[in-house]
mmCIF file of C-alpha atoms in Angstrom:
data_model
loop_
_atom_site.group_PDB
_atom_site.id
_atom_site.type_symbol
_atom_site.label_atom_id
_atom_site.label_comp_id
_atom_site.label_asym_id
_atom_site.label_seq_id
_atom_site.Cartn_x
_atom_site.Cartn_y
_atom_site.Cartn_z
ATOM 1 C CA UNK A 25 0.000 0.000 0.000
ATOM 2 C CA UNK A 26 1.220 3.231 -0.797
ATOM 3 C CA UNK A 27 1.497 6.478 1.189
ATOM 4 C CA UNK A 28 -1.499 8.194 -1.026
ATOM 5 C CA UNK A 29 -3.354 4.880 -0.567
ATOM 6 C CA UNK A 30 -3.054 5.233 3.057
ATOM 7 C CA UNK A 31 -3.957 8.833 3.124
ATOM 8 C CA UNK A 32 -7.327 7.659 0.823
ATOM 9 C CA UNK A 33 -8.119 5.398 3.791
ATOM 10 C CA UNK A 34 -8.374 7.915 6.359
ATOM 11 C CA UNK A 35 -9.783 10.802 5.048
ATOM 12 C CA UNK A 36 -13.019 8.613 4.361
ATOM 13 C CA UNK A 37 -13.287 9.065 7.929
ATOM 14 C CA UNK A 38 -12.594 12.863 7.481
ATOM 15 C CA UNK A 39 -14.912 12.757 4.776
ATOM 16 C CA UNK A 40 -18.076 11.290 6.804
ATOM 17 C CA UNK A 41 -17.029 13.789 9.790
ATOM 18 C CA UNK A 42 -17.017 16.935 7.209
ATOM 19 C CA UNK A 43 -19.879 16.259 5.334
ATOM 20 C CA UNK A 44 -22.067 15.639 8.370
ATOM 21 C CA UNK A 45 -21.006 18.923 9.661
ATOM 22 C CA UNK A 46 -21.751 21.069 6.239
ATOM 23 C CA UNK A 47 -24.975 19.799 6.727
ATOM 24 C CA UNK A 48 -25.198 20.575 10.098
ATOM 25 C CA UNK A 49 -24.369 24.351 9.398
ATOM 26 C CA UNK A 50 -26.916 23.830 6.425
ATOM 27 C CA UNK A 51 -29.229 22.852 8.726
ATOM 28 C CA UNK A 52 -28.594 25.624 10.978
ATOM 29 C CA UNK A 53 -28.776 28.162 8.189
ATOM 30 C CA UNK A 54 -32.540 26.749 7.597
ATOM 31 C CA UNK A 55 -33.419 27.263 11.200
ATOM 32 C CA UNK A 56 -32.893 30.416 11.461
ATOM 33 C CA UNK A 57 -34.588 31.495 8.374
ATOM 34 C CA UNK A 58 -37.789 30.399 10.346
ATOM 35 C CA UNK A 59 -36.208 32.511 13.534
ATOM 36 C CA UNK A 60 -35.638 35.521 11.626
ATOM 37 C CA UNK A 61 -39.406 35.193 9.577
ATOM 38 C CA UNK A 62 -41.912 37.395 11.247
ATOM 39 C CA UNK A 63 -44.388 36.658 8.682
ATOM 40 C CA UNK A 64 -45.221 33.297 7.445
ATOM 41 C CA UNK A 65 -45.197 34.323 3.616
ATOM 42 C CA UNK A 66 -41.460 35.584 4.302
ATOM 43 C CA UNK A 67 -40.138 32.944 6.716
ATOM 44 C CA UNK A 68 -41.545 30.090 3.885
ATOM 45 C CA UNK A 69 -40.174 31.628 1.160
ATOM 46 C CA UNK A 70 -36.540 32.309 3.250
ATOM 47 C CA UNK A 71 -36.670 28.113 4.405
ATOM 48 C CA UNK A 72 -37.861 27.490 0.611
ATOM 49 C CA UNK A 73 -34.723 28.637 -0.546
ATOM 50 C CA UNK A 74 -32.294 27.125 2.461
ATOM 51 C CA UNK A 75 -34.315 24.030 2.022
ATOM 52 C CA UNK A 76 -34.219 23.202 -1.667
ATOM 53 C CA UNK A 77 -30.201 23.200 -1.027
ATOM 54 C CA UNK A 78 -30.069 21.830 2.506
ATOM 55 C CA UNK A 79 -32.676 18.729 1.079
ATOM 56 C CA UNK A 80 -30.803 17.965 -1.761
ATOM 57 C CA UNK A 81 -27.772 17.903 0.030
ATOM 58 C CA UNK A 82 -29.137 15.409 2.769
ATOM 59 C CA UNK A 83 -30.943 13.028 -0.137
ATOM 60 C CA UNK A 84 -27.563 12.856 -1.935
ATOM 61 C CA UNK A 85 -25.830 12.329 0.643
ATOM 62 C CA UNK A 86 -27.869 9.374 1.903
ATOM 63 C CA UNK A 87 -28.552 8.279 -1.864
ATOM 64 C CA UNK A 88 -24.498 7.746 -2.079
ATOM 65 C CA UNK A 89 -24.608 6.188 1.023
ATOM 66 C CA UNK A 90 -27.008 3.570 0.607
ATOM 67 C CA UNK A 91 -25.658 3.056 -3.151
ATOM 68 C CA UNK A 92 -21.542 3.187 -2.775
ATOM 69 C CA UNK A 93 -20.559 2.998 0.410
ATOM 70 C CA UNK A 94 -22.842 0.691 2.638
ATOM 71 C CA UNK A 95 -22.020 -2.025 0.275
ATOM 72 C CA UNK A 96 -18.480 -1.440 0.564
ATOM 73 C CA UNK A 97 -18.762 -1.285 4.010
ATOM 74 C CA UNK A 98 -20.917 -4.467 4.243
ATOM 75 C CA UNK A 99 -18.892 -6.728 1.551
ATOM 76 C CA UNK A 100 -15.285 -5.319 4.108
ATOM 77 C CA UNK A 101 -17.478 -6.325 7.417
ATOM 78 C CA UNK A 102 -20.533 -8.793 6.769
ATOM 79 C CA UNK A 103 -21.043 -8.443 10.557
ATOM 80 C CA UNK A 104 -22.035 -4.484 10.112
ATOM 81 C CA UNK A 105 -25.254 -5.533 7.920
ATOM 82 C CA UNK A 106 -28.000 -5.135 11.548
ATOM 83 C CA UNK A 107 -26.377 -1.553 11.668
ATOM 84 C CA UNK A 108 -26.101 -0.523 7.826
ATOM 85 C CA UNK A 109 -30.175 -1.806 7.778
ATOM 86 C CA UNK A 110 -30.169 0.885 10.631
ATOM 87 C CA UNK A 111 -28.948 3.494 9.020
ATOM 88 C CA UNK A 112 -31.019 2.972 5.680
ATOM 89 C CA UNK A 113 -34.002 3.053 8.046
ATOM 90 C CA UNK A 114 -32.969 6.115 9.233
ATOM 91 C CA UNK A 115 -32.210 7.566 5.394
ATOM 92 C CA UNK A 116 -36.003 6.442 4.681
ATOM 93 C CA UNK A 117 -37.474 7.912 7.857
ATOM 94 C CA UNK A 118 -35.521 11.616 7.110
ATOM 95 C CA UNK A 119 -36.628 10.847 3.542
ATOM 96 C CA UNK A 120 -40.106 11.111 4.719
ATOM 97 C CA UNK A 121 -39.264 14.123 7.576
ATOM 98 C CA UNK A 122 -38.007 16.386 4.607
ATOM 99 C CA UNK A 123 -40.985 15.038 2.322
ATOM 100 C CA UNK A 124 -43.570 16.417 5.095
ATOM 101 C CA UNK A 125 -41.123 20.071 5.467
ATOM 102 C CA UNK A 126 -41.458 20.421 1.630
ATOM 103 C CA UNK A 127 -44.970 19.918 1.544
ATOM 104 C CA UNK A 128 -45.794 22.337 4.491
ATOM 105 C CA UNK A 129 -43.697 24.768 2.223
ATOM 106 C CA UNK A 130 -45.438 24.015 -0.491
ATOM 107 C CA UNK A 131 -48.565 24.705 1.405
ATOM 108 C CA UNK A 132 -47.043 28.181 2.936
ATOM 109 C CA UNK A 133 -47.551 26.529 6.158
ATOM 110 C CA UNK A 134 -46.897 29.115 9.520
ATOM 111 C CA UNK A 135 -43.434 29.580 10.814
ATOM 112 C CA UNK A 136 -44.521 27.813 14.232
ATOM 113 C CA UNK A 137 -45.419 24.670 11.969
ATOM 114 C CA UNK A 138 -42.230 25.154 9.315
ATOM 115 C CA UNK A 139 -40.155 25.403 13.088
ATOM 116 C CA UNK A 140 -42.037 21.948 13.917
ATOM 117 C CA UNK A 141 -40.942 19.917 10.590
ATOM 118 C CA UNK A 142 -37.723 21.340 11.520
ATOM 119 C CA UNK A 143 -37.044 20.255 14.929
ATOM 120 C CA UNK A 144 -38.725 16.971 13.989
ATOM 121 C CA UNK A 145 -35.973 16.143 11.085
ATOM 122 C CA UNK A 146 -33.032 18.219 13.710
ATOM 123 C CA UNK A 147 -33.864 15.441 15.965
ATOM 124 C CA UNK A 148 -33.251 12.491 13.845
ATOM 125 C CA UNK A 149 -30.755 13.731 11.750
ATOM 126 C CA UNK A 150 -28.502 14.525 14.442
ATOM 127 C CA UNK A 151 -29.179 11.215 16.204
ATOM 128 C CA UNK A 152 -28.398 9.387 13.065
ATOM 129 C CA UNK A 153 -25.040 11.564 12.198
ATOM 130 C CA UNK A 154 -23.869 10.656 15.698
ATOM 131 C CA UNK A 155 -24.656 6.867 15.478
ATOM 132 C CA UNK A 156 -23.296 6.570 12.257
ATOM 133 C CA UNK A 157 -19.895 8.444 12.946
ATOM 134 C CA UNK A 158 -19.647 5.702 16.495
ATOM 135 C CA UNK A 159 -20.072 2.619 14.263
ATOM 136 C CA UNK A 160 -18.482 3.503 11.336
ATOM 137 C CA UNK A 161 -15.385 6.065 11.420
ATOM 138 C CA UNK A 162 -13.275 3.316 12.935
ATOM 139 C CA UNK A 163 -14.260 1.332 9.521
ATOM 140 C CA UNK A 164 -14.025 3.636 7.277
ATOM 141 C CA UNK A 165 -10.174 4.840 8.405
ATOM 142 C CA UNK A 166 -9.587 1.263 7.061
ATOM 143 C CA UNK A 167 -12.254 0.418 4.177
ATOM 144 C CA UNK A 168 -10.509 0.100 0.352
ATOM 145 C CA UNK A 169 -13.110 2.249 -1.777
ATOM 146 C CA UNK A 170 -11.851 3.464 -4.666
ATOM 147 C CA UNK A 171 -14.356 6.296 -5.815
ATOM 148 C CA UNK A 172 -15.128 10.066 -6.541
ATOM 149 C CA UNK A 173 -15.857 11.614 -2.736
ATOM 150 C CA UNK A 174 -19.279 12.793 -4.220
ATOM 151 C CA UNK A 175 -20.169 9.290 -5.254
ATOM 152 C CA UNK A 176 -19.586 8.208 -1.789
ATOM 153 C CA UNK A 177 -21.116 10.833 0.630
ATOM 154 C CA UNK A 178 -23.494 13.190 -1.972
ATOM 155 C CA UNK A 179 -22.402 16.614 -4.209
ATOM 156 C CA UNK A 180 -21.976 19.164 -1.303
#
């Protein structure tokens, strides 16, 4: 194995860690568009915007997940499968959280229920970025994947 091999193999690790926190910020970015909205029409069309970037950015990121690196993951360690099905459960439950956020914007739903979606997807999102980084960082400083980092953990 080769130096820039080994550096390859740990910064997937880095990778994970940096991705979940530009979506974090994202995230945070969102939030306070519904914070800073004293009138529904305004605080929608503020979380509209954040949203359509901040959604797209958390479906591709679990989209490249569930297609490149979960199989990588599971074909290195067969005995990670019970957690990886965890994860994808989680992908599909945010799936629907953000489906339900882009409907109530759709809808020009009030801040106070735009602020509920949110803390609803906050909730599992960060749960999920925290369970995922316990089980898997350790793997991932060692897993052979050979792909574009966008393939692997979304386009941010």
């Amino acid at each position: 194995m080769t130096e820039r091999d080994t550096t390859r193999l740990l910064a997937w690790s880095t990778e994970l860690r940096t991705v979940h926190q530009r979506l974090r910020d994202a995230f945070g970015v969102a939030q306070q568009a519904v914070r800073d909205g004293k009138h529904a029409e305004k605080a929608g069309r503020d979380l509209l915007l954040y949203c359509h970037g901040f959604c797209a950015a958390l479906d591709g990121h679990h989209r490249g997940e569930d297609r490149a690196l979960f199989p990588a993951i599971e074909k290195a360690h067969p005995d990670l499968g019970p957690t990886l099905r965890a994860l994808e459960r989680d992908h599909s439950m945010i799936g629907h959280l953000l489906s339900g956020l882009r409907d109530a914007l759709d809808r020009a739903a009030p801040p106070v229920e735009l602020e509920r979606h949110l803390e609803g997807v906050a909730a599992i999102m960060e749960n999920h970025f925290r369970y995922e980084e316990r089980q898997l960082l350790t793997v991932l400083e060692s897993l052979q994947l050979h792909a574009a980092v966008g393939d692997v953990l979304g386009p941010l």
